[in-house]
Short mmCIF file of C-alpha atoms and ligand atoms in Angstrom, two decimals:
data_model
loop_
_atom_site.label_atom_id
_atom_site.label_comp_id
_atom_site.label_asym_id
_atom_site.label_seq_id
_atom_site.Cartn_x
_atom_site.Cartn_y
_atom_site.Cartn_z
CA MET A 71 9.98 -25.02 -31.44
CA ALA A 72 7.78 -24.06 -28.53
CA ARG A 73 4.31 -22.58 -28.30
CA ILE A 74 4.45 -19.48 -26.11
CA VAL A 75 1.84 -17.13 -24.64
CA GLN A 76 3.18 -13.72 -23.62
CA LYS A 77 1.05 -11.17 -21.77
CA TYR A 78 2.02 -7.50 -21.58
CA GLY A 79 0.34 -5.25 -18.99
CA GLY A 80 -0.75 -1.65 -19.33
CA SER A 81 2.54 -0.01 -18.35
CA SER A 82 4.38 -2.19 -20.89
CA VAL A 83 2.29 -0.75 -23.74
CA ALA A 84 1.74 2.74 -22.29
CA ASN A 85 3.04 4.63 -25.36
CA VAL A 86 4.20 4.10 -28.94
CA GLU A 87 7.82 3.61 -27.94
CA ARG A 88 6.87 0.89 -25.44
CA ILE A 89 4.56 -0.77 -27.95
CA PHE A 90 7.57 -1.02 -30.30
CA ASN A 91 9.62 -2.41 -27.40
CA VAL A 92 6.99 -5.14 -26.92
CA ALA A 93 6.80 -5.74 -30.67
CA ARG A 94 10.59 -6.27 -30.81
CA ARG A 95 10.46 -8.80 -27.97
CA VAL A 96 7.58 -10.67 -29.57
CA ALA A 97 9.29 -10.60 -32.98
CA GLN A 98 12.51 -11.94 -31.45
CA THR A 99 10.63 -14.81 -29.79
CA ALA A 100 8.92 -15.65 -33.06
CA SER A 101 12.13 -15.45 -35.09
CA ASN A 102 13.71 -17.97 -32.69
CA GLY A 103 11.29 -20.43 -34.27
CA ASN A 104 8.47 -20.30 -31.73
CA GLU A 105 4.72 -19.97 -32.17
CA VAL A 106 3.68 -16.86 -30.26
CA ALA A 107 0.27 -15.70 -29.02
CA VAL A 108 0.29 -12.33 -27.28
CA VAL A 109 -2.29 -10.95 -24.84
CA VAL A 110 -2.28 -7.21 -24.15
CA SER A 111 -3.92 -4.84 -21.69
CA ALA A 112 -5.13 -1.32 -22.34
CA MET A 113 -2.40 1.35 -22.72
CA GLY A 114 -1.18 2.82 -19.43
CA ASP A 115 -4.05 4.25 -17.39
CA ALA A 116 -6.56 3.92 -20.23
CA THR A 117 -8.99 1.80 -18.18
CA ASP A 118 -8.97 4.34 -15.33
CA GLU A 119 -9.54 7.14 -17.81
CA LEU A 120 -12.51 5.33 -19.34
CA LEU A 121 -13.95 4.75 -15.85
CA SER A 122 -13.55 8.41 -15.05
CA LEU A 123 -15.39 9.36 -18.26
CA ALA A 124 -18.28 7.11 -17.23
CA GLU A 125 -18.30 8.66 -13.76
CA GLN A 126 -18.62 12.11 -15.28
CA ILE A 127 -21.82 10.92 -16.96
CA THR A 128 -23.33 9.00 -14.02
CA SER A 129 -22.26 7.57 -10.67
CA PHE A 130 -24.31 4.46 -11.44
CA PRO A 131 -23.56 3.39 -15.03
CA PRO A 132 -25.38 0.33 -16.39
CA GLU A 133 -23.01 -2.66 -16.15
CA ARG A 134 -23.57 -3.63 -19.78
CA GLU A 135 -22.51 -0.21 -21.03
CA LEU A 136 -19.56 -0.09 -18.65
CA ALA A 137 -18.24 -3.37 -20.06
CA MET A 138 -18.83 -2.03 -23.57
CA LEU A 139 -16.80 1.05 -22.71
CA LEU A 140 -13.92 -0.62 -20.83
CA SER A 141 -13.41 -3.28 -23.50
CA THR A 142 -12.40 -0.56 -25.98
CA GLY A 143 -9.10 0.02 -24.13
CA GLU A 144 -7.69 -3.37 -25.04
CA GLN A 145 -8.97 -3.06 -28.60
CA ILE A 146 -6.71 -0.06 -29.15
CA SER A 147 -3.67 -1.96 -27.88
CA ILE A 148 -4.15 -5.05 -30.05
CA ALA A 149 -4.53 -2.99 -33.20
CA LEU A 150 -1.46 -0.83 -32.48
CA LEU A 151 0.75 -3.75 -31.44
CA THR A 152 -0.25 -5.69 -34.55
CA MET A 153 0.60 -2.67 -36.72
CA ALA A 154 3.99 -2.41 -34.99
CA LEU A 155 4.64 -6.11 -35.66
CA HIS A 156 3.80 -5.58 -39.34
CA LYS A 157 6.19 -2.63 -39.40
CA LEU A 158 8.92 -4.96 -38.11
CA GLY A 159 8.15 -7.37 -40.95
CA CYS A 160 6.22 -9.97 -38.91
CA GLU A 161 2.96 -11.57 -39.95
CA ALA A 162 0.47 -10.89 -37.18
CA ILE A 163 -3.28 -10.61 -36.68
CA SER A 164 -5.31 -9.09 -33.85
CA PHE A 165 -8.40 -10.60 -32.20
CA THR A 166 -10.93 -9.07 -29.82
CA GLY A 167 -11.98 -11.36 -26.96
CA ALA A 168 -15.08 -12.42 -28.90
CA GLN A 169 -13.08 -13.13 -32.07
CA ALA A 170 -10.51 -15.14 -30.12
CA GLY A 171 -13.30 -17.30 -28.65
CA VAL A 172 -13.22 -16.10 -25.04
CA MET A 173 -16.63 -17.28 -23.80
CA THR A 174 -17.74 -15.70 -20.53
CA SER A 175 -20.59 -15.79 -18.05
CA GLY A 176 -21.65 -13.86 -14.96
CA THR A 177 -22.02 -10.13 -14.40
CA HIS A 178 -21.00 -7.86 -17.27
CA THR A 179 -18.03 -6.21 -15.53
CA ASN A 180 -16.87 -9.11 -13.40
CA ALA A 181 -17.38 -12.02 -15.75
CA ARG A 182 -15.61 -15.37 -15.63
CA ILE A 183 -14.17 -17.22 -18.59
CA CYS A 184 -16.19 -20.43 -18.95
CA ARG A 185 -14.64 -21.65 -22.23
CA PHE A 186 -11.89 -20.64 -24.62
CA GLU A 187 -12.76 -21.68 -28.17
CA ALA A 188 -9.31 -21.08 -29.59
CA ALA A 189 -9.75 -22.45 -33.13
CA LYS A 190 -9.11 -19.08 -34.79
CA VAL A 191 -6.00 -18.41 -32.73
CA LEU A 192 -4.70 -21.91 -33.53
CA GLN A 193 -5.40 -21.33 -37.24
CA ALA A 194 -3.41 -18.11 -37.15
CA LEU A 195 -0.48 -19.84 -35.42
CA ALA A 196 -0.60 -22.72 -37.92
CA ALA A 197 -0.42 -20.15 -40.72
CA GLY A 198 2.79 -18.80 -39.21
CA LYS A 199 1.19 -15.66 -37.80
CA ILE A 200 1.58 -14.05 -34.41
CA ALA A 201 -1.86 -13.93 -32.74
CA VAL A 202 -2.51 -10.74 -30.75
CA VAL A 203 -5.47 -11.17 -28.37
CA ALA A 204 -7.28 -8.48 -26.36
CA GLY A 205 -7.07 -9.22 -22.63
CA PHE A 206 -9.77 -8.55 -20.03
CA GLN A 207 -12.76 -9.21 -22.31
CA GLY A 208 -15.01 -11.93 -23.64
CA VAL A 209 -18.49 -12.52 -24.92
CA ASN A 210 -21.36 -14.31 -23.17
CA ALA A 211 -23.82 -16.82 -24.61
CA GLY A 212 -26.15 -13.94 -25.52
CA GLY A 213 -23.43 -12.24 -27.58
CA GLU A 214 -22.88 -9.48 -25.01
CA ILE A 215 -19.38 -8.07 -24.48
CA GLN A 216 -18.21 -8.65 -20.90
CA THR A 217 -15.07 -7.71 -18.94
CA LEU A 218 -13.26 -9.85 -16.38
CA GLY A 219 -12.69 -7.43 -13.48
CA ARG A 220 -9.67 -5.18 -12.91
CA GLY A 221 -6.40 -6.91 -13.76
CA GLY A 222 -8.27 -9.54 -15.79
CA SER A 223 -5.87 -9.65 -18.75
CA ASP A 224 -3.69 -12.04 -16.76
CA THR A 225 -6.61 -14.47 -16.73
CA THR A 226 -7.07 -14.18 -20.51
CA ALA A 227 -3.40 -15.14 -20.92
CA VAL A 228 -3.53 -18.17 -18.64
CA ALA A 229 -6.83 -19.38 -20.12
CA LEU A 230 -5.35 -19.00 -23.61
CA ALA A 231 -2.21 -20.91 -22.60
CA ALA A 232 -4.40 -23.74 -21.28
CA ALA A 233 -6.64 -23.73 -24.37
CA ILE A 234 -3.81 -23.97 -26.91
CA GLY A 235 -1.58 -26.21 -24.79
CA ALA A 236 1.21 -23.63 -24.63
CA ASP A 237 4.63 -24.73 -23.42
CA TYR A 238 5.20 -21.40 -21.65
CA CYS A 239 2.94 -18.70 -20.21
CA GLU A 240 4.90 -15.51 -19.58
CA ILE A 241 3.33 -12.52 -17.81
CA TYR A 242 5.43 -9.43 -18.56
CA THR A 243 4.89 -6.50 -16.22
CA ASP A 244 6.67 -3.51 -14.69
CA VAL A 245 8.37 -5.46 -11.87
CA ASP A 246 10.75 -8.37 -12.44
CA GLY A 247 8.76 -10.98 -10.56
CA VAL A 248 6.69 -11.64 -7.46
CA TYR A 249 8.21 -10.10 -4.34
CA THR A 250 7.77 -10.75 -0.61
CA VAL A 251 5.71 -7.54 -0.61
CA ASP A 252 4.88 -4.86 -3.20
CA PRO A 253 8.39 -3.47 -3.96
CA ARG A 254 6.83 -0.04 -4.51
CA VAL A 255 5.67 -0.02 -0.89
CA VAL A 256 8.72 -1.68 0.71
CA PRO A 257 11.82 -1.09 -1.44
CA LYS A 258 13.84 -3.78 0.35
CA ALA A 259 11.31 -6.45 -0.65
CA ARG A 260 12.90 -9.64 -2.00
CA ARG A 261 12.06 -11.33 -5.31
CA LEU A 262 10.84 -14.91 -4.94
CA GLU A 263 12.35 -17.52 -7.28
CA GLU A 264 9.19 -19.60 -7.04
CA ILE A 265 5.83 -19.51 -5.29
CA THR A 266 3.05 -22.12 -5.07
CA TYR A 267 -0.35 -21.62 -6.68
CA ASP A 268 -2.01 -21.64 -3.24
CA GLU A 269 0.23 -18.96 -1.77
CA MET A 270 0.05 -16.82 -4.91
CA LEU A 271 -3.74 -17.20 -4.98
CA GLU A 272 -3.94 -16.03 -1.38
CA LEU A 273 -1.62 -13.05 -2.01
CA ALA A 274 -3.50 -12.08 -5.19
CA SER A 275 -6.90 -12.41 -3.52
CA LEU A 276 -5.67 -10.26 -0.64
CA GLY A 277 -4.73 -7.42 -2.97
CA ALA A 278 -1.21 -8.06 -4.34
CA LYS A 279 -2.18 -6.99 -7.83
CA VAL A 280 0.83 -8.44 -9.63
CA LEU A 281 -1.47 -11.29 -10.77
CA HIS A 282 -5.25 -11.49 -11.12
CA PRO A 283 -6.62 -14.08 -8.65
CA ARG A 284 -8.62 -15.87 -11.36
CA ALA A 285 -5.45 -16.25 -13.43
CA VAL A 286 -3.82 -18.17 -10.58
CA GLU A 287 -6.94 -20.30 -10.07
CA CYS A 288 -7.05 -21.08 -13.78
CA ALA A 289 -3.33 -21.91 -13.81
CA LYS A 290 -3.78 -24.30 -10.91
CA GLU A 291 -6.79 -25.94 -12.53
CA HIS A 292 -4.95 -26.55 -15.81
CA GLN A 293 -1.44 -26.93 -14.36
CA VAL A 294 -0.09 -23.99 -16.36
CA VAL A 295 3.22 -22.74 -14.95
CA ILE A 296 3.15 -18.92 -14.90
CA HIS A 297 6.42 -17.07 -15.40
CA VAL A 298 6.20 -13.47 -14.12
CA ARG A 299 8.90 -11.27 -15.70
CA SER A 300 9.80 -7.67 -16.43
CA SER A 301 9.07 -6.29 -19.88
CA PHE A 302 11.77 -3.65 -19.37
CA HIS A 303 14.81 -5.72 -18.43
CA GLU A 304 16.09 -9.25 -18.54
CA GLY A 305 15.96 -11.28 -15.35
CA LYS A 306 14.90 -14.62 -14.02
CA GLY A 307 11.48 -13.56 -12.76
CA THR A 308 9.29 -15.79 -10.62
CA LEU A 309 7.70 -19.15 -11.38
CA VAL A 310 4.19 -19.76 -10.06
CA LYS A 311 3.62 -23.52 -9.92
CA GLU A 312 2.31 -26.49 -7.95
CA ALA A 313 5.15 -27.29 -5.57
CA ALA A 314 7.72 -24.62 -5.04
CA SER A 315 11.04 -25.77 -3.61
CA VAL A 316 10.57 -24.85 0.03
CA GLU A 317 12.93 -22.15 1.19
CA LYS A 318 14.52 -23.23 4.46
CA GLY A 319 12.88 -21.88 7.59
CA THR A 320 10.30 -19.70 5.86
CA VAL A 321 6.91 -19.56 7.50
CA ILE A 322 5.73 -16.42 5.74
CA SER A 323 6.04 -16.22 1.95
CA GLY A 324 4.70 -12.72 1.54
CA ILE A 325 2.71 -9.70 2.60
CA ALA A 326 -0.23 -8.26 0.66
CA CYS A 327 -1.28 -4.61 0.85
CA ASP A 328 -4.77 -3.59 -0.19
CA GLU A 329 -5.85 0.04 -0.22
CA ASP A 330 -8.95 -0.78 -2.20
CA GLN A 331 -11.16 -1.05 0.88
CA VAL A 332 -14.09 0.91 2.23
CA LYS A 333 -15.56 0.16 5.65
CA PHE A 334 -19.27 0.26 6.48
CA ALA A 335 -20.48 0.24 10.08
CA LEU A 336 -24.07 -0.39 11.10
CA MET A 337 -24.31 0.89 14.65
CA GLY A 338 -26.86 -0.17 17.24
CA VAL A 339 -28.24 -3.14 15.34
CA PRO A 340 -30.91 -5.15 17.28
CA ASP A 341 -29.30 -8.39 18.46
CA GLN A 342 -31.79 -10.83 16.90
CA PRO A 343 -31.57 -13.90 14.70
CA GLY A 344 -31.80 -13.09 11.00
CA VAL A 345 -30.46 -9.53 11.10
CA ALA A 346 -27.02 -10.38 9.70
CA ALA A 347 -28.68 -12.60 7.09
CA THR A 348 -30.92 -9.70 5.99
CA ILE A 349 -28.00 -7.29 5.68
CA PHE A 350 -25.62 -9.57 3.82
CA SER A 351 -28.29 -11.09 1.56
CA ALA A 352 -29.14 -7.59 0.38
CA VAL A 353 -25.47 -6.81 -0.26
CA ALA A 354 -25.00 -10.12 -2.10
CA GLU A 355 -28.08 -9.48 -4.23
CA ALA A 356 -26.44 -6.25 -5.38
CA GLY A 357 -23.60 -8.43 -6.70
CA VAL A 358 -21.08 -7.15 -4.14
CA ASN A 359 -18.43 -9.30 -2.48
CA VAL A 360 -18.00 -8.61 1.22
CA ASP A 361 -14.45 -8.88 2.51
CA LEU A 362 -13.78 -8.51 6.25
CA ILE A 363 -16.72 -8.78 8.67
CA VAL A 364 -16.81 -8.19 12.39
CA GLN A 365 -19.69 -8.06 14.87
CA SER A 366 -19.14 -6.47 18.25
CA ILE A 367 -20.11 -8.16 21.52
CA HIS A 368 -23.70 -7.33 22.29
CA ARG A 369 -24.69 -4.80 24.93
CA ASN A 370 -28.26 -3.79 25.91
CA GLY A 371 -29.71 -6.01 23.18
CA GLU A 372 -27.71 -4.31 20.45
CA ASN A 373 -24.43 -4.73 18.63
CA ASP A 374 -22.46 -3.11 15.80
CA ILE A 375 -21.75 -4.82 12.49
CA LEU A 376 -18.71 -3.67 10.50
CA PHE A 377 -17.63 -4.91 7.11
CA THR A 378 -15.47 -3.90 4.16
CA VAL A 379 -16.00 -4.00 0.39
CA ALA A 380 -13.99 -2.86 -2.63
CA LYS A 381 -14.10 0.90 -3.24
CA ALA A 382 -15.74 0.39 -6.64
CA ASP A 383 -18.78 -1.09 -4.83
CA PHE A 384 -19.24 1.86 -2.47
CA VAL A 385 -22.25 3.43 -4.21
CA LYS A 386 -23.97 0.06 -4.68
CA VAL A 387 -23.64 -0.83 -0.99
CA GLN A 388 -24.75 2.57 0.19
CA ARG A 389 -27.85 2.36 -1.99
CA VAL A 390 -28.70 -1.03 -0.48
CA LEU A 391 -27.97 -0.15 3.16
CA GLU A 392 -29.65 3.23 3.47
CA PRO A 393 -33.24 1.90 3.29
CA LEU A 394 -32.20 -1.18 5.31
CA VAL A 395 -31.05 0.80 8.35
CA ARG A 396 -34.65 1.75 9.18
CA LYS A 397 -36.05 -1.65 8.22
CA ILE A 398 -33.86 -3.58 10.65
CA GLY A 399 -34.06 -0.88 13.32
CA ALA A 400 -30.36 0.02 13.39
CA LYS A 401 -29.34 3.38 14.89
CA GLU A 402 -26.85 4.66 12.38
CA LEU A 403 -24.90 3.90 9.20
CA ARG A 404 -21.31 5.07 8.90
CA HIS A 405 -18.65 4.58 6.27
CA GLN A 406 -14.93 5.23 6.06
CA SER A 407 -12.64 4.95 3.04
CA ASN A 408 -9.23 5.82 4.50
CA VAL A 409 -8.61 2.23 5.59
CA ALA A 410 -6.30 -0.45 4.22
CA LYS A 411 -5.89 -4.17 4.71
CA ILE A 412 -2.52 -5.72 5.35
CA SER A 413 -2.13 -9.49 5.28
CA VAL A 414 0.64 -12.03 5.83
CA VAL A 415 0.51 -15.26 3.82
CA GLY A 416 2.42 -18.48 4.20
CA ALA A 417 1.67 -22.20 3.92
CA GLY A 418 4.17 -22.71 6.78
CA MET A 419 1.67 -21.10 9.17
CA ILE A 420 -0.27 -24.36 9.37
CA HIS A 421 2.61 -25.89 11.36
CA HIS A 422 3.88 -22.82 13.22
CA THR A 423 2.48 -20.99 16.19
CA GLY A 424 3.01 -17.34 17.02
CA VAL A 425 2.59 -15.83 13.57
CA ALA A 426 -0.47 -13.80 14.59
CA ALA A 427 1.26 -12.71 17.78
CA GLY A 428 4.29 -11.65 15.74
CA MET A 429 2.22 -9.64 13.29
CA PHE A 430 0.35 -7.83 16.08
CA GLN A 431 3.63 -7.22 17.91
CA ALA A 432 5.16 -5.68 14.77
CA LEU A 433 2.14 -3.39 14.34
CA ALA A 434 2.12 -2.46 18.03
CA SER A 435 5.84 -1.57 17.96
CA ALA A 436 5.14 0.74 15.03
CA GLY A 437 2.28 2.34 17.02
CA ILE A 438 -0.39 1.15 14.61
CA ASN A 439 -3.91 0.35 15.76
CA ILE A 440 -5.76 -2.70 14.38
CA GLU A 441 -9.45 -2.24 13.56
CA ILE A 442 -10.47 -5.66 12.26
CA ILE A 443 -8.66 -9.02 12.28
CA SER A 444 -9.45 -11.98 10.05
CA THR A 445 -7.60 -15.30 9.72
CA SER A 446 -7.56 -18.49 7.68
CA GLU A 447 -5.18 -21.48 7.69
CA ILE A 448 -2.53 -19.70 5.67
CA LYS A 449 -3.19 -15.97 6.16
CA ILE A 450 -3.83 -13.27 8.74
CA SER A 451 -5.34 -9.92 7.72
CA CYS A 452 -5.65 -6.68 9.70
CA LEU A 453 -7.58 -3.56 8.78
CA ILE A 454 -5.61 -0.41 9.66
CA ALA A 455 -5.60 3.29 8.81
CA ALA A 456 -4.50 3.71 5.18
CA LYS A 457 -1.91 6.34 6.12
CA HIS A 458 -0.01 3.68 8.11
CA LEU A 459 0.13 1.08 5.35
CA GLN A 460 3.75 1.56 4.33
CA LYS A 461 4.99 1.73 7.93
CA ALA A 462 3.00 -1.42 8.74
CA ALA A 463 4.37 -3.31 5.74
CA GLU A 464 7.94 -2.36 6.63
CA ALA A 465 7.48 -3.33 10.29
CA ILE A 466 6.01 -6.74 9.46
CA HIS A 467 8.60 -7.36 6.73
CA ASP A 468 11.38 -6.63 9.24
CA TYR A 469 9.78 -8.63 12.04
CA PHE A 470 9.62 -11.80 9.91
CA GLN A 471 13.03 -11.07 8.34
CA LEU A 472 11.74 -11.38 4.79
CA SER A 473 14.55 -9.41 3.14
P1 LIG B 198 0.25 -4.85 -15.30
O1 LIG B 198 -0.31 -3.58 -15.83
O2 LIG B 198 1.51 -5.28 -15.98
O3 LIG B 198 -0.78 -5.96 -15.22
P2 LIG B 198 -0.08 -4.36 -12.47
O4 LIG B 198 0.01 -2.94 -12.06
O5 LIG B 198 -1.43 -4.97 -12.59
O6 LIG B 198 0.73 -4.52 -13.82
O7 LIG B 198 0.78 -5.29 -11.49
C1 LIG B 198 2.12 -5.00 -11.25
C2 LIG B 198 2.25 -4.22 -9.94
O8 LIG B 198 1.89 -5.07 -8.86
C3 LIG B 198 3.65 -3.79 -9.59
O9 LIG B 198 3.95 -2.56 -10.18
C4 LIG B 198 3.62 -3.73 -8.07
O10 LIG B 198 3.50 -2.40 -7.61
C5 LIG B 198 2.37 -4.49 -7.69
N1 LIG B 198 2.60 -5.53 -6.69
C6 LIG B 198 1.82 -5.72 -5.58
N2 LIG B 198 2.28 -6.72 -4.84
C7 LIG B 198 3.37 -7.22 -5.47
C8 LIG B 198 4.27 -8.29 -5.17
N3 LIG B 198 4.14 -9.05 -4.09
N4 LIG B 198 5.29 -8.51 -6.04
C9 LIG B 198 5.42 -7.75 -7.14
N5 LIG B 198 4.60 -6.73 -7.47
C10 LIG B 198 3.58 -6.45 -6.65
N1 LIG B 199 -7.02 -2.97 -18.51
C1 LIG B 199 -7.64 -3.72 -17.45
C2 LIG B 199 -7.37 -3.03 -16.11
O1 LIG B 199 -6.73 -2.00 -16.05
C3 LIG B 199 -7.22 -5.15 -17.43
C4 LIG B 199 -5.74 -5.40 -17.13
O2 LIG B 199 -4.91 -4.49 -17.25
O3 LIG B 199 -5.42 -6.53 -16.82
O4 LIG B 199 -7.83 -3.51 -15.11
MG1 LIG B 200 -2.31 -6.36 -13.85
#
């Protein structure tokens, strides 16, 4: 007998038929003699639909109320899946994040799990029941409902697996594993048998949304092996773990595409100490993460500062920057949302030269202009026009022979 956590994403529970499909899989796993805890996301595009409802009310909803609203999506799924399990003759019980003991802290819509008090889930398993837990949500020390950021149900699953000492943590989604690049963008992408936590963390942080970055961090911290699989067909999937068996000659393990970027440009900023600190402190105080940053070479005592943030933070940043432009004596504030970030990731880069050159060469051959470049030990990112994203991904994939 094994103790198994299975997580099913939004597309896997998008309608009643698919909920029954999930219920049958869960029931089969349980009837093989395993203890099963299931984590589910909101049905299909439910979270986007809830966000759009909020937007119709106000473009600046209070974070507390937004978390309150978004958490309802997962609550629908747990109740329906549990009903479907009952219909199939299984004993099952649903838990909201708070009931399951998901303790969170931080901002209401981008909270982190600080503790998983899994006693109730363990009791249910001990009583021979399937525990069905709402992903993406928890409760803070003040009893407030919080959500974990988009894609956060993966993190609920990994944290639950760690808390109950699960033997397996399976993330079921609409692709049959982690690929060299999003297979919806580059159809000839190749499925990876295994990938290391560090490489997966980098890919996820750079926008490959197959796993939530915090889920990978949590898995690494607690040494939980994540098995990414398809909920629609059988297949080997991909293992995310500490040391992947190194594939011969690979320098690049994958490419991440991120269309969730908006670029701000402060033009004609006085070239003085403290200006960048003023700008980015204000952005940080608004609770916004800045992604790429570039400052142009100064001319006539001025320079331009460009940076990108997630699209969801657009209004927040604009609110902060508008009064700041005058305060710091900048000439103009511009923004642009038709940009995308493309990144190559690979631990092998540490020991290989020419990866950046290769990436730029691939983009140049495809006639694509690079706006911003950013690098770390194991990744290189370029900001490009969003309309060129697919062409760029294909060119880089071909250049590094990832197929
Ligand atoms: P779920 O609702 O199951 O959590 P997501 O939409 O969050 O599913 O994540 C799965 C999607 O991630 C896939 O449909 C795919 O388009 C995208 N994706 C991005 N990068 C990759 C990658 N490298 N490998 C596999 N899928 C990827
Ligand atoms: N439903 C949430 C979202 O769409 C969480 C998740 O699916 O993981 O972001
Ligand atoms: Mg997801």
